[in-house]
PDB file of C-alpha atoms and ligand atoms in Angstrom:
ATOM      1  CA  MET V   1      41.642  88.305  50.746  1.00  0.00           C
ATOM      2  CA  ARG V   2      44.412  89.525  53.453  1.00  0.00           C
ATOM      3  CA  ILE V   3      43.416  87.802  56.607  1.00  0.00           C
ATOM      4  CA  ALA V   4      45.441  88.362  60.311  1.00  0.00           C
ATOM      5  CA  ILE V   5      45.032  85.537  61.776  1.00  0.00           C
ATOM      6  CA  GLY V   6      45.880  85.093  66.026  1.00  0.00           C
ATOM      7  CA  ALA V   7      45.503  82.639  68.926  1.00  0.00           C
ATOM      8  CA  ASP V   8      46.420  82.542  72.437  1.00  0.00           C
ATOM      9  CA  HIS V   9      47.729  79.013  73.805  1.00  0.00           C
ATOM     10  CA  ALA V  10      44.263  77.258  73.776  1.00  0.00           C
ATOM     11  CA  GLY V  11      43.764  77.722  70.187  1.00  0.00           C
ATOM     12  CA  VAL V  12      47.395  77.555  68.579  1.00  0.00           C
ATOM     13  CA  LEU V  13      46.670  73.773  67.194  1.00  0.00           C
ATOM     14  CA  LEU V  14      43.661  75.177  66.096  1.00  0.00           C
ATOM     15  CA  LYS V  15      45.159  78.370  64.060  1.00  0.00           C
ATOM     16  CA  GLN V  16      47.820  75.829  62.674  1.00  0.00           C
ATOM     17  CA  HIS V  17      44.791  73.263  61.513  1.00  0.00           C
ATOM     18  CA  LEU V  18      42.943  76.515  59.532  1.00  0.00           C
ATOM     19  CA  VAL V  19      46.434  78.208  58.111  1.00  0.00           C
ATOM     20  CA  ASP V  20      47.594  75.074  56.603  1.00  0.00           C
ATOM     21  CA  GLY V  21      43.899  74.257  55.190  1.00  0.00           C
ATOM     22  CA  ILE V  22      41.288  76.117  54.216  1.00  0.00           C
ATOM     23  CA  LEU V  23      43.135  79.177  54.599  1.00  0.00           C
ATOM     24  CA  ARG V  24      46.001  78.487  52.209  1.00  0.00           C
ATOM     25  CA  GLY V  25      45.382  80.373  48.750  1.00  0.00           C
ATOM     26  CA  HIS V  26      44.662  83.799  50.834  1.00  0.00           C
ATOM     27  CA  ASP V  27      47.007  86.233  52.074  1.00  0.00           C
ATOM     28  CA  VAL V  28      47.499  85.202  55.412  1.00  0.00           C
ATOM     29  CA  THR V  29      49.443  87.227  58.213  1.00  0.00           C
ATOM     30  CA  ASP V  30      50.134  84.810  61.561  1.00  0.00           C
ATOM     31  CA  VAL V  31      50.407  86.644  64.134  1.00  0.00           C
ATOM     32  CA  GLY V  32      51.305  83.778  66.663  1.00  0.00           C
ATOM     33  CA  ALA V  33      50.899  82.366  69.261  1.00  0.00           C
ATOM     34  CA  ASN V  34      53.159  79.689  68.236  1.00  0.00           C
ATOM     35  CA  SER V  35      53.555  77.275  71.436  1.00  0.00           C
ATOM     36  CA  THR V  36      51.099  76.248  74.113  1.00  0.00           C
ATOM     37  CA  GLU V  37      53.540  78.314  76.208  1.00  0.00           C
ATOM     38  CA  PRO V  38      50.540  80.432  77.965  1.00  0.00           C
ATOM     39  CA  VAL V  39      50.284  83.724  76.702  1.00  0.00           C
ATOM     40  CA  ASP V  40      46.744  86.629  77.496  1.00  0.00           C
ATOM     41  CA  TYR V  41      44.746  86.643  74.783  1.00  0.00           C
ATOM     42  CA  PRO V  42      44.363  90.348  75.352  1.00  0.00           C
ATOM     43  CA  ASP V  43      47.801  90.818  73.802  1.00  0.00           C
ATOM     44  CA  ILE V  44      46.845  88.274  70.519  1.00  0.00           C
ATOM     45  CA  ALA V  45      43.922  89.927  69.982  1.00  0.00           C
ATOM     46  CA  ARG V  46      45.411  93.672  69.869  1.00  0.00           C
ATOM     47  CA  ALA V  47      47.924  92.638  67.183  1.00  0.00           C
ATOM     48  CA  VAL V  48      45.445  91.236  64.860  1.00  0.00           C
ATOM     49  CA  VAL V  49      43.366  94.562  65.518  1.00  0.00           C
ATOM     50  CA  LYS V  50      46.345  96.481  64.748  1.00  0.00           C
ATOM     51  CA  ARG V  51      46.683  94.886  61.472  1.00  0.00           C
ATOM     52  CA  ILE V  52      43.111  95.674  60.575  1.00  0.00           C
ATOM     53  CA  ARG V  53      42.940  98.870  61.677  1.00  0.00           C
ATOM     54  CA  ARG V  54      46.242  99.817  59.743  1.00  0.00           C
ATOM     55  CA  GLY V  55      44.571  98.495  56.453  1.00  0.00           C
ATOM     56  CA  GLU V  56      47.257  96.022  55.972  1.00  0.00           C
ATOM     57  CA  ALA V  57      44.299  93.079  56.543  1.00  0.00           C
ATOM     58  CA  GLU V  58      40.899  92.814  55.516  1.00  0.00           C
ATOM     59  CA  ARG V  59      39.455  89.967  57.715  1.00  0.00           C
ATOM     60  CA  GLY V  60      41.007  88.924  61.242  1.00  0.00           C
ATOM     61  CA  ILE V  61      40.307  85.479  62.792  1.00  0.00           C
ATOM     62  CA  LEU V  62      40.978  84.885  66.122  1.00  0.00           C
ATOM     63  CA  ILE V  63      40.973  81.655  68.322  1.00  0.00           C
ATOM     64  CA  CYS V  64      41.380  81.006  72.312  1.00  0.00           C
ATOM     65  CA  GLY V  65      39.215  78.318  74.350  1.00  0.00           C
ATOM     66  CA  THR V  66      36.278  79.661  73.939  1.00  0.00           C
ATOM     67  CA  GLY V  67      36.315  82.733  71.589  1.00  0.00           C
ATOM     68  CA  ILE V  68      34.987  84.688  74.084  1.00  0.00           C
ATOM     69  CA  GLY V  69      37.683  86.417  75.625  1.00  0.00           C
ATOM     70  CA  MET V  70      39.297  87.101  71.920  1.00  0.00           C
ATOM     71  CA  ALA V  71      36.092  89.006  70.918  1.00  0.00           C
ATOM     72  CA  MET V  72      35.984  91.062  74.351  1.00  0.00           C
ATOM     73  CA  ALA V  73      39.290  91.848  73.542  1.00  0.00           C
ATOM     74  CA  ALA V  74      39.029  92.570  70.090  1.00  0.00           C
ATOM     75  CA  GLY V  75      35.560  94.486  69.997  1.00  0.00           C
ATOM     76  CA  LYS V  76      36.646  97.342  72.211  1.00  0.00           C
ATOM     77  CA  PHE V  77      38.400  99.079  69.547  1.00  0.00           C
ATOM     78  CA  PRO V  78      36.317 100.962  67.035  1.00  0.00           C
ATOM     79  CA  GLY V  79      35.652  99.535  63.635  1.00  0.00           C
ATOM     80  CA  ILE V  80      35.938  96.053  65.012  1.00  0.00           C
ATOM     81  CA  ARG V  81      33.598  93.953  64.876  1.00  0.00           C
ATOM     82  CA  ALA V  82      34.088  91.010  66.431  1.00  0.00           C
ATOM     83  CA  ALA V  83      31.986  87.788  66.607  1.00  0.00           C
ATOM     84  CA  THR V  84      32.241  84.569  68.688  1.00  0.00           C
ATOM     85  CA  CYS V  85      30.673  81.515  66.483  1.00  0.00           C
ATOM     86  CA  THR V  86      29.896  78.382  67.447  1.00  0.00           C
ATOM     87  CA  ASP V  87      28.219  77.193  64.170  1.00  0.00           C
ATOM     88  CA  SER V  88      27.874  77.846  60.352  1.00  0.00           C
ATOM     89  CA  PHE V  89      24.693  80.027  60.399  1.00  0.00           C
ATOM     90  CA  SER V  90      25.916  82.228  62.941  1.00  0.00           C
ATOM     91  CA  ALA V  91      29.375  83.043  61.139  1.00  0.00           C
ATOM     92  CA  GLU V  92      27.101  83.735  58.019  1.00  0.00           C
ATOM     93  CA  MET V  93      24.360  86.044  59.546  1.00  0.00           C
ATOM     94  CA  SER V  94      27.339  87.746  60.968  1.00  0.00           C
ATOM     95  CA  ARG V  95      28.665  88.860  57.766  1.00  0.00           C
ATOM     96  CA  ARG V  96      25.432  89.391  56.233  1.00  0.00           C
ATOM     97  CA  HIS V  97      24.000  91.603  58.481  1.00  0.00           C
ATOM     98  CA  ASN V  98      26.662  92.537  60.918  1.00  0.00           C
ATOM     99  CA  ASP V  99      29.526  92.981  58.671  1.00  0.00           C
ATOM    100  CA  ALA V 100      32.088  91.131  61.231  1.00  0.00           C
ATOM    101  CA  ASN V 101      35.295  91.732  60.589  1.00  0.00           C
ATOM    102  CA  VAL V 102      37.136  89.773  63.118  1.00  0.00           C
ATOM    103  CA  LEU V 103      35.606  86.214  63.673  1.00  0.00           C
ATOM    104  CA  CYS V 104      36.847  84.699  66.777  1.00  0.00           C
ATOM    105  CA  LEU V 105      36.476  81.090  67.673  1.00  0.00           C
ATOM    106  CA  GLY V 106      36.716  78.676  71.078  1.00  0.00           C
ATOM    107  CA  ALA V 107      39.378  75.370  70.304  1.00  0.00           C
ATOM    108  CA  ARG V 108      38.025  74.101  73.268  1.00  0.00           C
ATOM    109  CA  VAL V 109      34.403  74.101  72.279  1.00  0.00           C
ATOM    110  CA  LEU V 110      34.799  72.830  68.427  1.00  0.00           C
ATOM    111  CA  GLY V 111      36.012  70.380  66.333  1.00  0.00           C
ATOM    112  CA  THR V 112      38.389  70.651  63.410  1.00  0.00           C
ATOM    113  CA  GLY V 113      35.498  69.876  60.999  1.00  0.00           C
ATOM    114  CA  LEU V 114      33.554  72.528  61.999  1.00  0.00           C
ATOM    115  CA  ALA V 115      36.057  75.317  62.973  1.00  0.00           C
ATOM    116  CA  GLU V 116      36.352  74.696  58.850  1.00  0.00           C
ATOM    117  CA  HIS V 117      32.861  74.938  57.885  1.00  0.00           C
ATOM    118  CA  ILE V 118      32.823  77.973  60.155  1.00  0.00           C
ATOM    119  CA  VAL V 119      35.561  79.845  58.917  1.00  0.00           C
ATOM    120  CA  GLY V 120      34.423  78.910  55.239  1.00  0.00           C
ATOM    121  CA  ALA V 121      30.849  80.303  56.121  1.00  0.00           C
ATOM    122  CA  TRP V 122      32.261  83.173  57.347  1.00  0.00           C
ATOM    123  CA  LEU V 123      34.609  84.084  54.470  1.00  0.00           C
ATOM    124  CA  GLU V 124      32.029  83.809  51.845  1.00  0.00           C
ATOM    125  CA  ALA V 125      29.178  85.675  52.908  1.00  0.00           C
ATOM    126  CA  LEU V 126      28.517  89.204  51.903  1.00  0.00           C
ATOM    127  CA  PHE V 127      27.077  91.988  53.956  1.00  0.00           C
ATOM    128  CA  GLU V 128      23.999  92.489  52.703  1.00  0.00           C
ATOM    129  CA  GLY V 129      24.170  96.308  53.272  1.00  0.00           C
ATOM    130  CA  GLY V 130      21.089  98.990  53.156  1.00  0.00           C
ATOM    131  CA  ARG V 131      19.005  99.011  56.679  1.00  0.00           C
ATOM    132  CA  HIS V 132      21.537  96.950  57.795  1.00  0.00           C
ATOM    133  CA  ALA V 133      24.216  99.411  57.529  1.00  0.00           C
ATOM    134  CA  THR V 134      22.396 102.055  59.357  1.00  0.00           C
ATOM    135  CA  ARG V 135      22.360  99.731  62.233  1.00  0.00           C
ATOM    136  CA  VAL V 136      26.130  98.834  62.154  1.00  0.00           C
ATOM    137  CA  GLY V 137      26.704 102.598  61.771  1.00  0.00           C
ATOM    138  CA  LYS V 138      25.368 102.850  65.019  1.00  0.00           C
ATOM    139  CA  LEU V 139      27.548 100.668  66.449  1.00  0.00           C
ATOM    140  CA  GLU V 140      30.196 103.228  65.949  1.00  0.00           C
ATOM    141  CA  ASP V 141      28.194 105.705  67.717  1.00  0.00           C
ATOM    142  CA  ARG V 142      30.865 107.498  70.307  1.00  0.00           C
ATOM    143  CA  THR V 143      27.880 108.947  72.280  1.00  0.00           C
ATOM    144  CA  SER V 144      26.243 106.035  73.027  1.00  0.00           C
ATOM    145  CA  GLY V 145      28.275 105.123  75.843  1.00  0.00           C
ATOM    146  CA  GLU V 146      26.210 107.699  77.297  1.00  0.00           C
ATOM    147  CA  ILE V 147      23.306 106.213  78.102  1.00  0.00           C
ATOM    148  CA  ARG V 148      22.353 106.703  82.432  1.00  0.00           C
TER     149      ARG V 148
HETATM  150  C1  RB5 T 201      43.090  80.433  78.423  1.00  0.00           C
HETATM  151  O1  RB5 T 201      42.703  79.274  79.579  1.00  0.00           O
HETATM  152  C2  RB5 T 201      41.398  81.114  78.262  1.00  0.00           C
HETATM  153  O2  RB5 T 201      41.388  81.398  79.351  1.00  0.00           O
HETATM  154  C3  RB5 T 201      41.279  81.041  77.031  1.00  0.00           C
HETATM  155  O3  RB5 T 201      42.332  80.471  75.680  1.00  0.00           O
HETATM  156  C4  RB5 T 201      40.156  82.118  76.636  1.00  0.00           C
HETATM  157  O4  RB5 T 201      39.377  80.780  76.602  1.00  0.00           O
HETATM  158  C5  RB5 T 201      39.652  83.116  77.341  1.00  0.00           C
HETATM  159  O5  RB5 T 201      38.364  83.351  76.772  1.00  0.00           O
END
């Protein structure tokens, strides 16, 4: 699978661990960061989103301290369904029901073993479509932002 991955300074070590481990065998594009020098997570999220929106990657993985800022930053772009997951059940369901195309992880929340398990569950699970496709379609409904 073509996967774009990025992390801020808080997530750079976990990113490297995943790239060297569970993501081996995938076609991985690492957009950085490559050091623990502080960087702004929205800039990294944007770089991963760009790869997906251009069709250069099918999925994205974003890592920051909590996984929260990355999900906020990525999720505002059309076509991006970003899920912060702290357990593998949620990761699996984010694929099966939400068709999440970006997984966000918190390096300050997760141990490396759990992070690998979450990534594995997320990569394996398939979107179920059907009624979930209807609901996911509504996520892209721009008019829903007009609720008063
Ligand atoms: C950086 O200190 C931290 O704020 C960032 O990695 C992330 O957790 C934000 O959501």
